[in-house]
PDB file of C-alpha atoms in Angstrom:
ATOM      1  CA  MET G   3       7.913  19.954  19.265  1.00  0.00           C
ATOM      2  CA  LYS G   4       6.232  18.137  15.908  1.00  0.00           C
ATOM      3  CA  MET G   5       8.877  16.531  13.556  1.00  0.00           C
ATOM      4  CA  ASP G   6       6.647  18.146  10.582  1.00  0.00           C
ATOM      5  CA  ASP G   7       8.307  21.686  12.318  1.00  0.00           C
ATOM      6  CA  LEU G   8      11.628  20.342  12.204  1.00  0.00           C
ATOM      7  CA  ALA G   9      14.086  22.053  10.207  1.00  0.00           C
ATOM      8  CA  ALA G  10      13.993  21.917   6.184  1.00  0.00           C
ATOM      9  CA  ASN G  11      17.480  19.169   6.491  1.00  0.00           C
ATOM     10  CA  GLU G  12      15.715  16.803   8.289  1.00  0.00           C
ATOM     11  CA  LYS G  13      15.353  13.457   7.178  1.00  0.00           C
ATOM     12  CA  PRO G  14      11.693  13.104   5.475  1.00  0.00           C
ATOM     13  CA  VAL G  15       9.319  10.982   7.526  1.00  0.00           C
ATOM     14  CA  VAL G  16       7.993   7.636   5.636  1.00  0.00           C
ATOM     15  CA  LEU G  17       5.113   5.147   7.402  1.00  0.00           C
ATOM     16  CA  PHE G  18       5.692   1.733   4.990  1.00  0.00           C
ATOM     17  CA  VAL G  19       1.610  -0.399   5.838  1.00  0.00           C
ATOM     18  CA  PRO G  20       2.883  -3.217   3.806  1.00  0.00           C
ATOM     19  CA  GLY G  21       0.487  -6.140   2.436  1.00  0.00           C
ATOM     20  CA  GLY G  22      -1.595  -8.812   3.134  1.00  0.00           C
ATOM     21  CA  VAL G  23       0.772 -11.213   3.893  1.00  0.00           C
ATOM     22  CA  MET G  24       4.193 -10.654   4.408  1.00  0.00           C
ATOM     23  CA  PRO G  25       5.058  -9.099   7.660  1.00  0.00           C
ATOM     24  CA  GLY G  26       6.432  -4.568   7.734  1.00  0.00           C
ATOM     25  CA  ASP G  27      10.316  -5.846   7.982  1.00  0.00           C
ATOM     26  CA  LEU G  28      10.148  -8.448   5.671  1.00  0.00           C
ATOM     27  CA  SER G  29       8.288  -6.450   3.076  1.00  0.00           C
ATOM     28  CA  TYR G  30      10.692  -3.420   2.936  1.00  0.00           C
ATOM     29  CA  GLU G  31      13.921  -5.755   4.562  1.00  0.00           C
ATOM     30  CA  SER G  32      15.379  -4.411   1.241  1.00  0.00           C
ATOM     31  CA  LEU G  33      13.945  -1.532  -0.052  1.00  0.00           C
ATOM     32  CA  LEU G  34      15.072  -0.200   3.478  1.00  0.00           C
ATOM     33  CA  ARG G  35      17.996  -1.454   3.472  1.00  0.00           C
ATOM     34  CA  VAL G  36      18.969   0.479   0.082  1.00  0.00           C
ATOM     35  CA  LEU G  37      17.204   3.324   1.557  1.00  0.00           C
ATOM     36  CA  GLY G  38      19.161   3.575   4.314  1.00  0.00           C
ATOM     37  CA  ASP G  39      19.443   6.600   6.325  1.00  0.00           C
ATOM     38  CA  ARG G  40      18.335   9.521   4.436  1.00  0.00           C
ATOM     39  CA  ILE G  41      14.780   9.018   5.772  1.00  0.00           C
ATOM     40  CA  HIS G  42      13.429   8.476   9.112  1.00  0.00           C
ATOM     41  CA  ALA G  43      11.167   5.111   8.496  1.00  0.00           C
ATOM     42  CA  ILE G  44       8.169   3.708  10.378  1.00  0.00           C
ATOM     43  CA  ILE G  45       6.636   0.680   9.619  1.00  0.00           C
ATOM     44  CA  LYS G  46       2.978  -0.571  10.792  1.00  0.00           C
ATOM     45  CA  ASP G  47       2.176  -3.270  10.687  1.00  0.00           C
ATOM     46  CA  LEU G  48      -1.815  -4.274   9.943  1.00  0.00           C
ATOM     47  CA  GLU G  49      -4.083  -4.526  12.955  1.00  0.00           C
ATOM     48  CA  VAL G  50      -5.607  -7.094  11.825  1.00  0.00           C
ATOM     49  CA  TYR G  51      -2.591  -9.134  12.920  1.00  0.00           C
ATOM     50  CA  SER G  52      -2.575  -7.638  16.187  1.00  0.00           C
ATOM     51  CA  GLN G  53      -3.721 -11.328  17.950  1.00  0.00           C
ATOM     52  CA  ASP G  54      -3.382 -14.373  17.347  1.00  0.00           C
ATOM     53  CA  ALA G  55      -7.656 -14.029  15.237  1.00  0.00           C
ATOM     54  CA  PRO G  56      -8.753 -11.502  12.944  1.00  0.00           C
ATOM     55  CA  PRO G  57     -10.202  -8.508  16.239  1.00  0.00           C
ATOM     56  CA  SER G  58     -13.364  -8.430  17.373  1.00  0.00           C
ATOM     57  CA  GLY G  59     -15.080  -6.224  14.922  1.00  0.00           C
ATOM     58  CA  TYR G  60     -12.331  -5.504  12.433  1.00  0.00           C
ATOM     59  CA  GLY G  61     -12.733  -3.080   9.687  1.00  0.00           C
ATOM     60  CA  LEU G  62     -11.045  -0.664   7.352  1.00  0.00           C
ATOM     61  CA  ASP G  63     -11.500   2.042   9.850  1.00  0.00           C
ATOM     62  CA  MET G  64      -9.675  -0.199  12.552  1.00  0.00           C
ATOM     63  CA  GLU G  65      -6.206   0.231  10.046  1.00  0.00           C
ATOM     64  CA  VAL G  66      -7.257   3.495   9.231  1.00  0.00           C
ATOM     65  CA  GLU G  67      -7.447   4.800  12.367  1.00  0.00           C
ATOM     66  CA  GLY G  68      -3.872   2.334  13.515  1.00  0.00           C
ATOM     67  CA  ILE G  69      -1.892   4.621  11.114  1.00  0.00           C
ATOM     68  CA  ARG G  70      -2.868   8.029  12.607  1.00  0.00           C
ATOM     69  CA  ARG G  71      -2.060   6.453  15.686  1.00  0.00           C
ATOM     70  CA  VAL G  72       1.145   4.971  15.066  1.00  0.00           C
ATOM     71  CA  ALA G  73       1.738   8.701  13.760  1.00  0.00           C
ATOM     72  CA  ASP G  74       0.753  10.552  16.546  1.00  0.00           C
ATOM     73  CA  ALA G  75       2.938   8.529  18.713  1.00  0.00           C
ATOM     74  CA  ALA G  76       5.593   9.110  16.920  1.00  0.00           C
ATOM     75  CA  GLY G  77       5.335  12.946  16.656  1.00  0.00           C
ATOM     76  CA  VAL G  78       4.226  13.008  13.224  1.00  0.00           C
ATOM     77  CA  ASN G  79       2.079  15.563  12.237  1.00  0.00           C
ATOM     78  CA  ARG G  80       2.617  14.920   8.111  1.00  0.00           C
ATOM     79  CA  PHE G  81       4.458  11.944   6.562  1.00  0.00           C
ATOM     80  CA  HIS G  82       4.860  10.586   3.464  1.00  0.00           C
ATOM     81  CA  LEU G  83       2.257   6.990   3.332  1.00  0.00           C
ATOM     82  CA  VAL G  84       3.545   4.198   1.460  1.00  0.00           C
ATOM     83  CA  GLY G  85       1.208   1.356   0.985  1.00  0.00           C
ATOM     84  CA  TYR G  86       1.461  -1.846  -0.635  1.00  0.00           C
ATOM     85  CA  SER G  87      -1.387  -4.110  -1.952  1.00  0.00           C
ATOM     86  CA  ALA G  88      -4.304  -4.252   1.375  1.00  0.00           C
ATOM     87  CA  GLY G  89      -1.306  -1.677   2.539  1.00  0.00           C
ATOM     88  CA  GLY G  90      -2.456   0.554  -0.140  1.00  0.00           C
ATOM     89  CA  ALA G  91      -5.989   0.134   0.048  1.00  0.00           C
ATOM     90  CA  PHE G  92      -5.333   0.841   3.577  1.00  0.00           C
ATOM     91  CA  SER G  93      -3.165   3.759   3.059  1.00  0.00           C
ATOM     92  CA  LEU G  94      -5.904   5.219   0.512  1.00  0.00           C
ATOM     93  CA  ALA G  95      -8.661   4.769   3.032  1.00  0.00           C
ATOM     94  CA  PHE G  96      -6.682   6.587   5.483  1.00  0.00           C
ATOM     95  CA  THR G  97      -5.920   9.303   2.424  1.00  0.00           C
ATOM     96  CA  SER G  98      -9.801   9.989   1.836  1.00  0.00           C
ATOM     97  CA  LYS G  99     -10.013  10.315   5.776  1.00  0.00           C
ATOM     98  CA  TYR G 100      -6.817  12.812   6.443  1.00  0.00           C
ATOM     99  CA  PRO G 101      -5.781  13.860   3.324  1.00  0.00           C
ATOM    100  CA  GLU G 102      -3.993  16.812   5.010  1.00  0.00           C
ATOM    101  CA  ARG G 103      -2.152  14.566   7.141  1.00  0.00           C
ATOM    102  CA  LEU G 104       0.719  13.896   4.649  1.00  0.00           C
ATOM    103  CA  LYS G 105       3.294  14.890   2.521  1.00  0.00           C
ATOM    104  CA  SER G 106       2.767  12.763  -0.651  1.00  0.00           C
ATOM    105  CA  LEU G 107       1.177   8.755  -1.141  1.00  0.00           C
ATOM    106  CA  SER G 108       2.766   6.139  -3.264  1.00  0.00           C
ATOM    107  CA  LEU G 109       0.815   2.549  -3.710  1.00  0.00           C
ATOM    108  CA  ILE G 110       2.352  -0.346  -5.569  1.00  0.00           C
ATOM    109  CA  GLU G 111      -1.306  -2.481  -6.570  1.00  0.00           C
ATOM    110  CA  PRO G 112      -3.012  -1.234  -4.049  1.00  0.00           C
ATOM    111  CA  ALA G 113      -5.887  -4.088  -3.532  1.00  0.00           C
ATOM    112  CA  TRP G 114      -8.377  -1.808  -3.495  1.00  0.00           C
ATOM    113  CA  ILE G 115      -9.481   1.772  -4.784  1.00  0.00           C
ATOM    114  CA  GLY G 116     -13.558   2.049  -2.843  1.00  0.00           C
ATOM    115  CA  ALA G 117     -16.460   1.382  -5.241  1.00  0.00           C
ATOM    116  CA  LEU G 118     -16.223  -1.060  -8.233  1.00  0.00           C
ATOM    117  CA  THR G 119     -16.760  -1.067 -11.815  1.00  0.00           C
ATOM    118  CA  PRO G 120     -19.126  -3.511 -13.156  1.00  0.00           C
ATOM    119  CA  GLU G 121     -15.574  -5.175 -14.399  1.00  0.00           C
ATOM    120  CA  ASP G 122     -13.535  -4.938 -11.300  1.00  0.00           C
ATOM    121  CA  ALA G 123     -16.719  -6.307  -9.393  1.00  0.00           C
ATOM    122  CA  ALA G 124     -16.822  -9.600 -11.167  1.00  0.00           C
ATOM    123  CA  ASP G 125     -13.046  -9.741 -10.763  1.00  0.00           C
ATOM    124  CA  TRP G 126     -13.847  -9.494  -7.326  1.00  0.00           C
ATOM    125  CA  ALA G 127     -16.383 -11.750  -6.944  1.00  0.00           C
ATOM    126  CA  GLU G 128     -14.437 -13.954  -8.211  1.00  0.00           C
ATOM    127  CA  LEU G 129     -11.276 -12.938  -5.536  1.00  0.00           C
ATOM    128  CA  ASN G 130     -13.985 -13.088  -3.298  1.00  0.00           C
ATOM    129  CA  ARG G 131     -14.523 -17.016  -4.239  1.00  0.00           C
ATOM    130  CA  LEU G 132     -10.885 -17.768  -3.230  1.00  0.00           C
ATOM    131  CA  THR G 133     -11.173 -16.960   0.360  1.00  0.00           C
ATOM    132  CA  THR G 134     -13.171 -19.409   0.934  1.00  0.00           C
ATOM    133  CA  LEU G 135     -10.547 -22.368  -0.466  1.00  0.00           C
ATOM    134  CA  PRO G 136      -9.455 -25.053   1.807  1.00  0.00           C
ATOM    135  CA  PRO G 137      -5.984 -22.410   2.943  1.00  0.00           C
ATOM    136  CA  ASP G 138      -3.809 -25.481   1.323  1.00  0.00           C
ATOM    137  CA  GLU G 139      -5.703 -24.582  -2.054  1.00  0.00           C
ATOM    138  CA  GLN G 140      -6.050 -20.144  -0.826  1.00  0.00           C
ATOM    139  CA  MET G 141      -2.646 -19.554  -1.748  1.00  0.00           C
ATOM    140  CA  GLN G 142      -1.999 -20.449  -5.204  1.00  0.00           C
ATOM    141  CA  ALA G 143      -5.436 -19.717  -6.644  1.00  0.00           C
ATOM    142  CA  PHE G 144      -4.574 -16.034  -4.794  1.00  0.00           C
ATOM    143  CA  MET G 145      -1.843 -15.403  -6.681  1.00  0.00           C
ATOM    144  CA  ARG G 146      -2.715 -16.644  -9.977  1.00  0.00           C
ATOM    145  CA  TRP G 147      -5.079 -14.530 -10.077  1.00  0.00           C
ATOM    146  CA  GLN G 148      -3.001 -11.471  -9.391  1.00  0.00           C
ATOM    147  CA  MET G 149      -1.295 -12.752 -12.859  1.00  0.00           C
ATOM    148  CA  ARG G 150      -2.709 -12.025 -16.314  1.00  0.00           C
ATOM    149  CA  PRO G 151      -3.664 -14.521 -18.325  1.00  0.00           C
ATOM    150  CA  GLY G 152      -0.559 -17.871 -19.353  1.00  0.00           C
ATOM    151  CA  VAL G 153       1.223 -16.046 -16.674  1.00  0.00           C
ATOM    152  CA  GLN G 154       3.664 -17.990 -13.660  1.00  0.00           C
ATOM    153  CA  PRO G 155       2.925 -16.042 -10.447  1.00  0.00           C
ATOM    154  CA  ARG G 156       6.431 -16.404  -8.594  1.00  0.00           C
ATOM    155  CA  SER G 157       6.621 -17.997  -5.063  1.00  0.00           C
ATOM    156  CA  ILE G 158       6.649 -15.473  -2.115  1.00  0.00           C
ATOM    157  CA  PRO G 159      10.311 -15.120  -1.075  1.00  0.00           C
ATOM    158  CA  MET G 160       9.928 -17.187   2.854  1.00  0.00           C
ATOM    159  CA  PRO G 161      13.052 -17.581   5.164  1.00  0.00           C
ATOM    160  CA  PRO G 162      14.347 -20.642   5.582  1.00  0.00           C
ATOM    161  CA  GLY G 163      13.490 -23.223   7.028  1.00  0.00           C
ATOM    162  CA  PRO G 164       9.810 -24.346   9.220  1.00  0.00           C
ATOM    163  CA  LEU G 165       6.875 -21.521   7.924  1.00  0.00           C
ATOM    164  CA  PRO G 166       7.170 -18.913  10.330  1.00  0.00           C
ATOM    165  CA  PRO G 167       4.690 -18.560  13.120  1.00  0.00           C
ATOM    166  CA  TRP G 168       3.275 -15.710  11.682  1.00  0.00           C
ATOM    167  CA  MET G 169       1.718 -17.888   8.719  1.00  0.00           C
ATOM    168  CA  ALA G 170      -0.458 -19.910  10.706  1.00  0.00           C
ATOM    169  CA  LYS G 171      -1.751 -15.896  11.093  1.00  0.00           C
ATOM    170  CA  ARG G 172      -2.493 -15.283   7.425  1.00  0.00           C
ATOM    171  CA  PRO G 173      -5.837 -17.537   5.350  1.00  0.00           C
ATOM    172  CA  ALA G 174      -8.063 -16.034   8.295  1.00  0.00           C
ATOM    173  CA  GLY G 175      -6.608 -12.694   8.132  1.00  0.00           C
ATOM    174  CA  MET G 176      -7.297 -12.302   4.152  1.00  0.00           C
ATOM    175  CA  GLN G 177     -10.353 -13.457   4.709  1.00  0.00           C
ATOM    176  CA  ALA G 178     -11.375 -10.713   6.781  1.00  0.00           C
ATOM    177  CA  ILE G 179      -9.762  -8.117   4.897  1.00  0.00           C
ATOM    178  CA  SER G 180     -11.778  -9.025   1.791  1.00  0.00           C
ATOM    179  CA  ARG G 181     -15.267  -8.714   4.362  1.00  0.00           C
ATOM    180  CA  ALA G 182     -13.670  -5.567   5.199  1.00  0.00           C
ATOM    181  CA  PHE G 183     -13.835  -4.354   2.041  1.00  0.00           C
ATOM    182  CA  ASN G 184     -17.061  -5.745   1.141  1.00  0.00           C
ATOM    183  CA  LYS G 185     -18.240  -3.531   3.411  1.00  0.00           C
ATOM    184  CA  TYR G 186     -16.154  -0.102   4.190  1.00  0.00           C
ATOM    185  CA  HIS G 187     -18.204   3.330   2.117  1.00  0.00           C
ATOM    186  CA  LEU G 188     -14.828   4.962   0.715  1.00  0.00           C
ATOM    187  CA  ASP G 189     -15.559   8.098  -0.162  1.00  0.00           C
ATOM    188  CA  GLN G 190     -13.641   8.883  -3.438  1.00  0.00           C
ATOM    189  CA  ASP G 191     -14.416  12.248  -3.512  1.00  0.00           C
ATOM    190  CA  ARG G 192     -11.774  13.145  -1.534  1.00  0.00           C
ATOM    191  CA  TYR G 193      -9.241  12.381  -3.016  1.00  0.00           C
ATOM    192  CA  ARG G 194      -9.887  15.101  -5.014  1.00  0.00           C
ATOM    193  CA  LEU G 195      -9.361  16.988  -1.325  1.00  0.00           C
ATOM    194  CA  MET G 196      -5.495  15.215  -1.378  1.00  0.00           C
ATOM    195  CA  ASP G 197      -3.052  18.479  -2.645  1.00  0.00           C
ATOM    196  CA  ARG G 198       0.381  16.538  -2.847  1.00  0.00           C
ATOM    197  CA  PRO G 199       0.925  14.351  -5.345  1.00  0.00           C
ATOM    198  CA  VAL G 200       0.950  10.688  -5.383  1.00  0.00           C
ATOM    199  CA  TYR G 201       2.395   7.841  -7.351  1.00  0.00           C
ATOM    200  CA  PHE G 202       1.408   4.725  -8.561  1.00  0.00           C
ATOM    201  CA  ALA G 203       3.798   1.358  -9.084  1.00  0.00           C
ATOM    202  CA  LEU G 204       2.315  -1.082 -11.853  1.00  0.00           C
ATOM    203  CA  GLY G 205       4.196  -4.388 -12.823  1.00  0.00           C
ATOM    204  CA  SER G 206       3.514  -5.020 -16.467  1.00  0.00           C
ATOM    205  CA  LEU G 207       2.728  -8.642 -15.618  1.00  0.00           C
ATOM    206  CA  SER G 208      -0.288  -8.075 -13.187  1.00  0.00           C
ATOM    207  CA  THR G 209      -4.109  -8.709 -13.956  1.00  0.00           C
ATOM    208  CA  ARG G 210      -5.649  -5.973 -15.278  1.00  0.00           C
ATOM    209  CA  TYR G 211      -7.318  -4.756 -12.232  1.00  0.00           C
ATOM    210  CA  TYR G 212      -4.947  -2.796 -11.302  1.00  0.00           C
ATOM    211  CA  GLU G 213      -3.887  -1.013 -14.859  1.00  0.00           C
ATOM    212  CA  ARG G 214      -7.948  -0.370 -14.332  1.00  0.00           C
ATOM    213  CA  ALA G 215      -7.549   1.184 -10.515  1.00  0.00           C
ATOM    214  CA  ALA G 216      -4.522   2.954 -11.584  1.00  0.00           C
ATOM    215  CA  GLN G 217      -6.448   5.208 -14.479  1.00  0.00           C
ATOM    216  CA  ARG G 218      -9.423   5.414 -12.363  1.00  0.00           C
ATOM    217  CA  LEU G 219      -7.078   7.788  -9.232  1.00  0.00           C
ATOM    218  CA  ALA G 220      -5.326   9.500 -11.976  1.00  0.00           C
ATOM    219  CA  GLY G 221      -9.392  11.142 -13.134  1.00  0.00           C
ATOM    220  CA  LEU G 222      -9.162  12.020  -9.287  1.00  0.00           C
ATOM    221  CA  PHE G 223      -6.105  12.895  -7.581  1.00  0.00           C
ATOM    222  CA  PRO G 224      -4.755  16.927  -8.117  1.00  0.00           C
ATOM    223  CA  ASP G 225      -1.282  15.981  -8.836  1.00  0.00           C
ATOM    224  CA  PHE G 226      -1.021  11.533 -10.077  1.00  0.00           C
ATOM    225  CA  GLN G 227       1.900   9.841 -11.725  1.00  0.00           C
ATOM    226  CA  MET G 228       1.650   6.410 -12.810  1.00  0.00           C
ATOM    227  CA  GLU G 229       5.219   3.781 -13.670  1.00  0.00           C
ATOM    228  CA  GLU G 230       5.781   0.735 -14.915  1.00  0.00           C
ATOM    229  CA  TYR G 231       8.295  -1.805 -14.119  1.00  0.00           C
ATOM    230  CA  GLU G 232       8.444  -4.174 -16.786  1.00  0.00           C
ATOM    231  CA  GLY G 233       8.449  -7.588 -16.156  1.00  0.00           C
ATOM    232  CA  ARG G 234       7.294  -7.389 -11.833  1.00  0.00           C
ATOM    233  CA  SER G 235       4.166  -8.550 -10.863  1.00  0.00           C
ATOM    234  CA  HIS G 236       1.660  -8.539  -7.641  1.00  0.00           C
ATOM    235  CA  PHE G 237       4.211 -10.945  -6.124  1.00  0.00           C
ATOM    236  CA  ASP G 238       7.667  -9.531  -7.944  1.00  0.00           C
ATOM    237  CA  PRO G 239       7.227  -6.318  -7.253  1.00  0.00           C
ATOM    238  CA  PRO G 240       9.924  -3.930  -7.848  1.00  0.00           C
ATOM    239  CA  HIS G 241      10.118  -2.678  -3.981  1.00  0.00           C
ATOM    240  CA  ARG G 242      11.084  -6.301  -3.096  1.00  0.00           C
ATOM    241  CA  ALA G 243      12.169  -6.928  -7.134  1.00  0.00           C
ATOM    242  CA  GLU G 244      14.104  -3.642  -8.184  1.00  0.00           C
ATOM    243  CA  PRO G 245      15.030  -1.770  -4.569  1.00  0.00           C
ATOM    244  CA  GLU G 246      17.608  -0.005  -5.587  1.00  0.00           C
ATOM    245  CA  ARG G 247      15.918   1.380  -8.674  1.00  0.00           C
ATOM    246  CA  PHE G 248      12.859   1.897  -7.324  1.00  0.00           C
ATOM    247  CA  GLY G 249      14.642   3.671  -3.564  1.00  0.00           C
ATOM    248  CA  ARG G 250      16.029   6.083  -6.300  1.00  0.00           C
ATOM    249  CA  VAL G 251      12.260   6.682  -7.587  1.00  0.00           C
ATOM    250  CA  LEU G 252      10.780   7.527  -4.324  1.00  0.00           C
ATOM    251  CA  ASN G 253      13.876   9.525  -2.312  1.00  0.00           C
ATOM    252  CA  ALA G 254      13.109  11.195  -5.898  1.00  0.00           C
ATOM    253  CA  PHE G 255       9.381  11.904  -5.341  1.00  0.00           C
ATOM    254  CA  TRP G 256      10.225  12.782  -1.627  1.00  0.00           C
ATOM    255  CA  VAL G 257      12.163  15.640  -2.279  1.00  0.00           C
ATOM    256  CA  HIS G 258      10.632  16.616  -5.066  1.00  0.00           C
ATOM    257  CA  ALA G 259       7.384  16.709  -2.737  1.00  0.00           C
ATOM    258  CA  GLU G 260       9.524  18.541   0.368  1.00  0.00           C
ATOM    259  CA  ALA G 261      10.753  21.154  -1.480  1.00  0.00           C
ATOM    260  CA  ALA G 262       7.161  21.897  -3.025  1.00  0.00           C
ATOM    261  CA  ILE G 263       6.145  22.370   0.613  1.00  0.00           C
ATOM    262  CA  THR G 264       8.909  24.680   1.888  1.00  0.00           C
ATOM    263  CA  VAL G 265       8.425  26.907  -1.444  1.00  0.00           C
ATOM    264  CA  GLU G 266       4.548  26.897  -0.302  1.00  0.00           C
ATOM    265  CA  LYS G 267       5.934  27.813   3.082  1.00  0.00           C
ATOM    266  CA  LEU G 268       7.890  30.640   2.127  1.00  0.00           C
ATOM    267  CA  ARG G 269       5.181  32.253   0.099  1.00  0.00           C
ATOM    268  CA  SER G 270       2.478  31.906   2.563  1.00  0.00           C
TER     269      SER G 270
END
């Protein structure tokens, strides 16, 4: 029996996809602690880090099919999807290909949303340049790019002690992700087929690139809402900086989405 077929009072199934730096368990640790047992959480780490080096032939299709594979393995037909940064871009690509699989989509500043405007293309060209810097310069430059002019980025929270082994994979992984975005054709028109609600969390201190992305997505998804988090930024996002508030927002969002599906079933 698929989880989608369970009774209405069962926990909602939520699949979380992290960004391109921190593993999923660390990225969403605070949020999942707040949400507790109200949901059935599935953490989907990125395919680009599934091996010591990016897999041969790596591309966005690999990330999209990875999300589908994990959901299928869990016996989940339809689920709520949450994606942050690169994980938000992969979640959008999944939505474009499999809109019927989702009950809702929550985005936290997705790194890429598809075809670029000229203004976005200039930002993206600079970001591509940063991926060619030496590894010891790359991360700081990448963090500065994410901020509005004059705003200093906060350090990414790291566990105490020596750098964890997963950090060694990040420079090559981020380059592979950037190349994958440049090669992938994301059909934005298919966003219009997403008949479930979409939520976009935006930090007030983040680069305008994400604000422009939210404005474009608002014109594509039929049911779209954006919320700005004052004082937050791409590396100080609400799921880590304000997990209690963000948890309440997401929980209410999922309850609303589940209720709408129940009403539709009763009417059919």
